[in-house]
Coordinates of C-alpha atoms in Angstrom, one line a residue:
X1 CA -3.4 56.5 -6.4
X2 CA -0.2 55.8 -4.2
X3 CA 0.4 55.3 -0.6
X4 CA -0.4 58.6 1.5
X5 CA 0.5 59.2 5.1
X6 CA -2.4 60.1 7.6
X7 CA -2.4 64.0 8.0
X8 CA -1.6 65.5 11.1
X9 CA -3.6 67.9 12.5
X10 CA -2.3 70.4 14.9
X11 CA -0.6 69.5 18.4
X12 CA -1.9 65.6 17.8
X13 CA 1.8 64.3 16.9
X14 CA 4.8 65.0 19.7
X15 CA 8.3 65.8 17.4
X16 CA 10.8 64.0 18.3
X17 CA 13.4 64.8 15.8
X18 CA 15.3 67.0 17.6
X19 CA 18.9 65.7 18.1
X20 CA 18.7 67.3 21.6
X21 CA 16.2 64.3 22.6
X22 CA 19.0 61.5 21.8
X23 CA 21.2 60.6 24.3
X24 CA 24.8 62.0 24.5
X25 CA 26.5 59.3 23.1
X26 CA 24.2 58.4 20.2
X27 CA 24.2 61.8 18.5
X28 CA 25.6 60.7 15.1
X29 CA 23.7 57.8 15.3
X30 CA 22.7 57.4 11.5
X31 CA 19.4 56.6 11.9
X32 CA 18.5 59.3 14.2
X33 CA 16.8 61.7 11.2
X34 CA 15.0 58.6 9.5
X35 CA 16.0 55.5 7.5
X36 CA 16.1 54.4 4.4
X37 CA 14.6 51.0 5.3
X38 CA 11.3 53.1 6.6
X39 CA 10.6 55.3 4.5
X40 CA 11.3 54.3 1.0
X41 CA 11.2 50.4 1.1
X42 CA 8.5 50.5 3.5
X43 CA 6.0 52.5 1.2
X44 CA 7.0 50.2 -1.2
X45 CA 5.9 47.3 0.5
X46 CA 2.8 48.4 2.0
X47 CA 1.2 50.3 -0.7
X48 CA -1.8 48.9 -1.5
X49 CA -2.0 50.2 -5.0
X50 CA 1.0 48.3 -5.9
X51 CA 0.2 45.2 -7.4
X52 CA 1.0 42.3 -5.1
X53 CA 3.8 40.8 -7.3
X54 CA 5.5 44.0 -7.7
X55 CA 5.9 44.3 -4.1
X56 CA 7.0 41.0 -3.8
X57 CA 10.5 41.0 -6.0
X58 CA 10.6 44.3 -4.4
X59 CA 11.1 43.0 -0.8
X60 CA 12.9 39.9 -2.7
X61 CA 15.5 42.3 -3.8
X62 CA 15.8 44.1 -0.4
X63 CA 16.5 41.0 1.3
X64 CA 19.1 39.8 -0.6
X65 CA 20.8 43.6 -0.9
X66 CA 20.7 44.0 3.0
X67 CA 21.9 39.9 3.4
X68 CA 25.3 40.8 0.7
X69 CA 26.3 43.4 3.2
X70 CA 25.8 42.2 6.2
X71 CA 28.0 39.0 4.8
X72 CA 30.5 41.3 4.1
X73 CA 29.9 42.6 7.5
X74 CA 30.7 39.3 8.8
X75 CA 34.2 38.9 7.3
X76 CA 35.2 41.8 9.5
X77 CA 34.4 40.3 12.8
X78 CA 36.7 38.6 14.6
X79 CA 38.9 35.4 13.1
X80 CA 38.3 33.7 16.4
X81 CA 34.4 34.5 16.2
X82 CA 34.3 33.8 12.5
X83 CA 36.1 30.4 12.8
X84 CA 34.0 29.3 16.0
X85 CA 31.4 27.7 13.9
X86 CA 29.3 26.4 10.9
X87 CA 26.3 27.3 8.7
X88 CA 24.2 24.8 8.0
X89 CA 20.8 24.7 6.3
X90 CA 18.1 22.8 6.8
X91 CA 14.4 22.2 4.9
X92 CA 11.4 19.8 5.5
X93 CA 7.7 19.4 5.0
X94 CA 4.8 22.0 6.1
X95 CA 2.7 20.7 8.8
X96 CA -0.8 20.9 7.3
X97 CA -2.6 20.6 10.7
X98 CA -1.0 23.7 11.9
X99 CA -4.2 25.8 10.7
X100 CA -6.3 23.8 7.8
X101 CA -7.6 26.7 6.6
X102 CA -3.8 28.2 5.8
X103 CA -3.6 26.1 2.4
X104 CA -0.1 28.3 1.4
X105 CA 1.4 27.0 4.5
X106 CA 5.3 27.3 3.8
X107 CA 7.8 24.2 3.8
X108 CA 10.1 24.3 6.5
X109 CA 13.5 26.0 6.1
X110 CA 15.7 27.1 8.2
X111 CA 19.4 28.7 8.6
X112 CA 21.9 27.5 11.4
X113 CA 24.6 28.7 12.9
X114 CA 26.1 26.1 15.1
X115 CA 29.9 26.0 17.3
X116 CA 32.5 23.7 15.2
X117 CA 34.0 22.4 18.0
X118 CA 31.2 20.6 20.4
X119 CA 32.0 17.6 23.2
X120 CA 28.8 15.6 21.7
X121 CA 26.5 16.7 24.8
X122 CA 23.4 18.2 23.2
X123 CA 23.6 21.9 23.5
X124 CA 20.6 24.9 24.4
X125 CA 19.4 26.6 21.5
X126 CA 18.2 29.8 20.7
X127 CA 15.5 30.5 17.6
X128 CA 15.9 33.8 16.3
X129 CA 12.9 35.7 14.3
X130 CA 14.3 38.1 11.8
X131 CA 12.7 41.9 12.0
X132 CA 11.1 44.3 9.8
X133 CA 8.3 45.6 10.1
X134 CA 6.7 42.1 9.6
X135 CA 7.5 42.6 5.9
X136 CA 10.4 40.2 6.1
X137 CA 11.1 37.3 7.4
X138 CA 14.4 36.4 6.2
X139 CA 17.1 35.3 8.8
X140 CA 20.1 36.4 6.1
X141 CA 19.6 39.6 7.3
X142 CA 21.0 38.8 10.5
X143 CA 23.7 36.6 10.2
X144 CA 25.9 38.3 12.3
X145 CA 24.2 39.0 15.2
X146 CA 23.2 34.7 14.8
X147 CA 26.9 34.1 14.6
X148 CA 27.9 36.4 17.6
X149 CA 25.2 34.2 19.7
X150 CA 25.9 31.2 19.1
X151 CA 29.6 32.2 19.7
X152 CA 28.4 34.1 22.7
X153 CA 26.3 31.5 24.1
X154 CA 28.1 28.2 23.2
X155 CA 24.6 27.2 21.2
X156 CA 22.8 26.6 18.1
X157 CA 21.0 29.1 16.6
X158 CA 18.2 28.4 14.7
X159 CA 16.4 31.2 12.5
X160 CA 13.6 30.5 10.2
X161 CA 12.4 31.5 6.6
X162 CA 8.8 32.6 7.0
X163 CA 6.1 33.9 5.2
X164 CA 6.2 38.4 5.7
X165 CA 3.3 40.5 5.1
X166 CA 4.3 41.1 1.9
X167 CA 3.7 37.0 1.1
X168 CA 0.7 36.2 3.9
X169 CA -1.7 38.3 6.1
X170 CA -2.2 37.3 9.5
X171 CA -1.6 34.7 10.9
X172 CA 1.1 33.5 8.0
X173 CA 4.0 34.7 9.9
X174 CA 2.8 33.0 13.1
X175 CA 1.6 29.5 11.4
X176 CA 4.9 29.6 9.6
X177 CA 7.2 30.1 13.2
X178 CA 5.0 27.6 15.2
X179 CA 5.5 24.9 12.1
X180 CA 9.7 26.0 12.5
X181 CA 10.1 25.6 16.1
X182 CA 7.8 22.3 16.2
X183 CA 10.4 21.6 13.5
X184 CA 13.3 22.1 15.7
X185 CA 11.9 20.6 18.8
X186 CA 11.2 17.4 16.9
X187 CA 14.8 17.1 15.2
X188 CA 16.4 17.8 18.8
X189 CA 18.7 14.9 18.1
X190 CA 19.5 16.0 14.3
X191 CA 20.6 19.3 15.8
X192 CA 21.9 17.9 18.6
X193 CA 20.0 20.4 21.1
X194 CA 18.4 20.4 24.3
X195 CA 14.6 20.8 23.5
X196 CA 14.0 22.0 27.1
X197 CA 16.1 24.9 26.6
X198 CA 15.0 27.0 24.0
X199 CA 15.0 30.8 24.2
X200 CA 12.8 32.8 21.5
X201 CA 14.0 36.2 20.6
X202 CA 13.3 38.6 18.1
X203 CA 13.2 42.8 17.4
X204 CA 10.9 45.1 16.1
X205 CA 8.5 43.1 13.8
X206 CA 10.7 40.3 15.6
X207 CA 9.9 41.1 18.5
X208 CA 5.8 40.9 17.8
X209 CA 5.9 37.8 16.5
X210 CA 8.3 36.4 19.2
X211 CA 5.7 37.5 21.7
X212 CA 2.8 36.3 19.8
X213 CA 4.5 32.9 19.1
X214 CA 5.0 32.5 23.2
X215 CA 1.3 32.5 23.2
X216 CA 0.4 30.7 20.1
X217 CA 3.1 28.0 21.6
X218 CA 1.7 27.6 25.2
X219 CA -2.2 26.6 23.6
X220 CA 0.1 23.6 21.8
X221 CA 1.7 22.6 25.1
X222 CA 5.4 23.8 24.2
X223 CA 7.2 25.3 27.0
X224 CA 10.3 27.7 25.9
X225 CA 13.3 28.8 28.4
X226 CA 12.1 32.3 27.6
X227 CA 11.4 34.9 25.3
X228 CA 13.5 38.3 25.3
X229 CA 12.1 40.9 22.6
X230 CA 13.5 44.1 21.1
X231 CA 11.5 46.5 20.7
X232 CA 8.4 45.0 19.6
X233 CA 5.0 45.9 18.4
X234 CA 2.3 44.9 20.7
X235 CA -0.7 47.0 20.1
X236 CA -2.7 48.7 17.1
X237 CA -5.2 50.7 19.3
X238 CA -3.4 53.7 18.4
X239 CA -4.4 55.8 21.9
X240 CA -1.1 55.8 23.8
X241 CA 0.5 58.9 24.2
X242 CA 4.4 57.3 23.1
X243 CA 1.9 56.4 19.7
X244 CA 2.0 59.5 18.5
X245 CA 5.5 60.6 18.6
X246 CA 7.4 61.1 15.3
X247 CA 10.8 60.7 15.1
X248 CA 11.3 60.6 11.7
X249 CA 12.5 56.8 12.1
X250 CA 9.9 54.3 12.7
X251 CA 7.4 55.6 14.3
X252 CA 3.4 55.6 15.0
X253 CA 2.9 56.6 11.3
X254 CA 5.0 53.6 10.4
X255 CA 3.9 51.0 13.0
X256 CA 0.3 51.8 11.7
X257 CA 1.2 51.2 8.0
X258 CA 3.1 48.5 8.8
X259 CA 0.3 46.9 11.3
X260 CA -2.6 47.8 8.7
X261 CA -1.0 44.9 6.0
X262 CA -0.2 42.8 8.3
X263 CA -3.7 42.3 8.9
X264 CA -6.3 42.1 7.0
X265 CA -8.9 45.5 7.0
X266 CA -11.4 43.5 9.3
X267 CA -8.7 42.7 11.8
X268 CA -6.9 45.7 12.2
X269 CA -8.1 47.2 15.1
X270 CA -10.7 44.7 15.9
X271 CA -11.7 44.0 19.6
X272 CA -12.1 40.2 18.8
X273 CA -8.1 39.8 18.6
X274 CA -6.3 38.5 20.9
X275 CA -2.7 37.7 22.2
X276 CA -1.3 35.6 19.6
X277 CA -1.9 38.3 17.2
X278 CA -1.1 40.9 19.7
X279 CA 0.1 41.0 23.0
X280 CA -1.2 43.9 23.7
X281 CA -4.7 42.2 24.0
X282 CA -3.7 39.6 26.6
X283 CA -5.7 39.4 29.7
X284 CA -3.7 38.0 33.0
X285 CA -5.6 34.9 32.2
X286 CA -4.3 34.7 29.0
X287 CA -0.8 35.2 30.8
X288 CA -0.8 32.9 33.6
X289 CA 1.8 29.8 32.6
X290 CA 3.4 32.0 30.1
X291 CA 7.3 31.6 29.9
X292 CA 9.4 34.1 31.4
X293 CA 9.9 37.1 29.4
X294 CA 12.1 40.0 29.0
X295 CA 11.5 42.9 27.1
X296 CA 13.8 46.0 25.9
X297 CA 12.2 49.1 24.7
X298 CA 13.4 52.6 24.0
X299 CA 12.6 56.0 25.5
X300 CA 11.0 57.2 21.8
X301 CA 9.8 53.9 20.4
X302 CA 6.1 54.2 19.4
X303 CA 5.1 50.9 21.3
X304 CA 7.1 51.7 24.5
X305 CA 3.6 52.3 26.8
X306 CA 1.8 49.4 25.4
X307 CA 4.2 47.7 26.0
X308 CA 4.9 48.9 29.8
X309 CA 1.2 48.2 30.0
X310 CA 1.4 44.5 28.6
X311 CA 4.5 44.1 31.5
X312 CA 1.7 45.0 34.2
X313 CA -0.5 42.1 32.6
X314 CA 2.6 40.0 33.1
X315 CA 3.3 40.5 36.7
X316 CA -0.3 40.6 37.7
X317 CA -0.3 37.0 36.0
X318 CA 2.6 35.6 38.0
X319 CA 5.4 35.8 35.0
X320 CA 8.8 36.0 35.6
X321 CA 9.2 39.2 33.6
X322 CA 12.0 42.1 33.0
X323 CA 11.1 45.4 31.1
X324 CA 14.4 47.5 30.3
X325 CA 13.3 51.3 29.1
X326 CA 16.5 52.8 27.4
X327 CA 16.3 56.5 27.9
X328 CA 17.7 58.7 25.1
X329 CA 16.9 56.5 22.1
X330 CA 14.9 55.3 19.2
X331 CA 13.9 52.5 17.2
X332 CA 16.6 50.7 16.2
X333 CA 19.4 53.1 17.9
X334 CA 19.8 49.2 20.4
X335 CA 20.7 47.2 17.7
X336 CA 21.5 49.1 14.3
X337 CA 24.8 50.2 14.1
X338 CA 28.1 49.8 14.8
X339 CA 29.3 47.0 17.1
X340 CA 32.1 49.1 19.2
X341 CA 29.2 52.0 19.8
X342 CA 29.4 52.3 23.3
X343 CA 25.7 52.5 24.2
X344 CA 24.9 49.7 21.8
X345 CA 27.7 47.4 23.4
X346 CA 26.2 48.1 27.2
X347 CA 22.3 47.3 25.3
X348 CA 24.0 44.2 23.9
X349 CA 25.5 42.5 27.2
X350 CA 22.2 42.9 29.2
X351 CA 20.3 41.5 25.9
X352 CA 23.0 38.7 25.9
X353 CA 22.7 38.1 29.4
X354 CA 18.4 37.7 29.2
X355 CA 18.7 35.1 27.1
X356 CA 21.9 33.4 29.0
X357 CA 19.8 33.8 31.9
X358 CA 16.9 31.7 30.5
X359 CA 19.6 29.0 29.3
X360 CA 21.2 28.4 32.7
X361 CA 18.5 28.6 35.4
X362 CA 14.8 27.6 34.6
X363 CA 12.7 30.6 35.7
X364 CA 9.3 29.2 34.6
X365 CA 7.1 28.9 37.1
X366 CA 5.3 26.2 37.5
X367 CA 5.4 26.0 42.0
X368 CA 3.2 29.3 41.4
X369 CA 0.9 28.2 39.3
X370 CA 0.4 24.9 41.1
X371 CA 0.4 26.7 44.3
X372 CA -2.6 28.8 43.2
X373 CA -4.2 26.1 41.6
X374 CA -4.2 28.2 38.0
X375 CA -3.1 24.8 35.6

């Protein structure tokens, strides 16, 4: 028996389809009406009647697909942006006291884009987590958005290979990014980095685990410039009204299916979680000390009032802490697409300018948490 999606009953789902709801200038957006990605791969991927092996050369394949055309992608940006740097690769040991009782922890490995021409001063250093649904977690898939960064920002950009559902339940993925960016703190001279300014970032299933690994990296006494998310998942309570609109791209149905492998059965929706699995569950005590974060989210993302919810957390707890709510939009309609879309270029300058923020000025906040005696 295959994958099935939940029935809906009645008026419990809000449509969304409607190109009426999109904004002006993103009405032959191609991803409006669904995507591929979704709704084909996806079921792939998370059906659990699908042996395990099957759905990994599955998701093997995707990755590589998607990776050929984004390279080809690539070799129509600009010369100048092309010719700015170098891709390096880099590998090294697991870190078995990560979590003991991960025994398929993964070796390090990690892709790098870094400017060609530097003046030897180390440079800041953003550490990208790829998206999808937390199915994937290969950086390939995002080369050119790593290239424009590190072009953008004058800095090394580190993404990681890491263990997707697919591969590992929770808390694989997040084992796999702490052991990366422990990785990359502790080769700060091999990269030739700043460690005291690192920015996190990451969208969609990116964005989750970006958020969870702020947490997971503040109990191990590692202090990141910042985190700035796309679009991320933080909650699998499914009782927010945004949860239940279907816009026939990824939506509540989606985030559900996509949540319910991340975890295992017992976890998914079970009240002993807590922020490094999702942020959703974070209480301001679990927030005070955190490092600054910024968050985008669209007006028809499933996730967009948990997510204005966990923002409230944040500002109760003293966080320096941006939400940006794009009206008119949907997952992925920020960051999918073509890279002379209007809308998508005005998304992309703000996004840009989060994480230069975080590299030029330190906004953590350590006079308020002194001041209130909360470290």
């Amino acid at each position: 028996m295959g994958w099935k999606l939940p029935r809906i009953e009645g008026n419990r789902a809000d449509y969304r389809e409607d190109p009426r709801w999109v904004h002006p200038e993103l009405v032959n957006y191609e991803n409006w009406q669904g995507s591929p990605r979704n709704t084909d791969i996806g079921a792939v991927l998370t059906d659990p009647d699908r042996p395990i092996e099957e759905r990994k050369k599955a998701r093997l394949e995707f990755s590589e697909g998607v990776a050929a055309k984004l390279k080809e992608a690539e070799s129509r940006l600009p010369e100048s942006v092309r010719n700015q740097g170098v891709w390096k690769e880099f590998r090294g040991d697991a870190y078995p006291d990560i979590d003991p009782d991960d025994d398929e922890l993964s070796p390090i490995h990690v892709l790098v884009r870094e400017p060609r021409e530097r003046t030897g001063e180390p440079l800041p250093c953003v550490f990208r987590i790829a998206g999808g649904g937390m199915m994937f977690g290969d950086p390939r898939e995002f080369q050119p958005w790593l290239l424009e960064t590190s072009h953008r920002q004058n800095a090394v950009v580190v993404s990681p290979w890491f263990r997707g559902s697919v591969e590992g339940q929770y808390p694989a993925s997040i084992n796999d990014l702490h052991a990366a960016f422990r990785w990359t703190v502790e080769n700060a001279e091999l990269l030739n980095i700043d460690p005291d300014r690192i920015v996190i970032t990451g969208a969609s299933g990116g964005g989750l685990l970006v958020l969870s690994l702020a947490f997971r990296l503040k109990r191990f006494g590692y202090r990141p410039r910042g985190c700035v998310a796309n679009e991320p998942i933080t909650e699998d309570r499914m009782v927010y009204p945004s949860q239940k609109g279907l816009s026939g791209q990824w939506d509540g149905i989606h985030m559900a299916r996509g949540l319910k492998q991340y975890f295992t059965r017992e976890d998914y929706n079970s009240p002993f979680l807590g922020p490094e699995a999702l942020v959703g569950r974070a209480t301001v005590e679990d927030c005070v000390g955190l490092c600054p974060i910024f968050i985008h989210t669209s007006e028809h993302e499933p996730d967009r009032d948990p997510t204005l919810a966990f923002m409230k957390t944040l500002y109760q707890a003293g966080v320096y802490a941006e939400v940006h709510q794009w009206g008119g939009t949907i997952h992925g309609s920020l960051y999918v697409g073509d890279a002379d879309q209007p809308y998508k270029q005005r998304y992309e300058s703000i996004f840009q300018g989060n994480i230069a923020d975080c590299l030029k000025y330190d906004l953590r906040r350590d006079w308020y948490w002194d001041e209130k005696n909360l470290r």
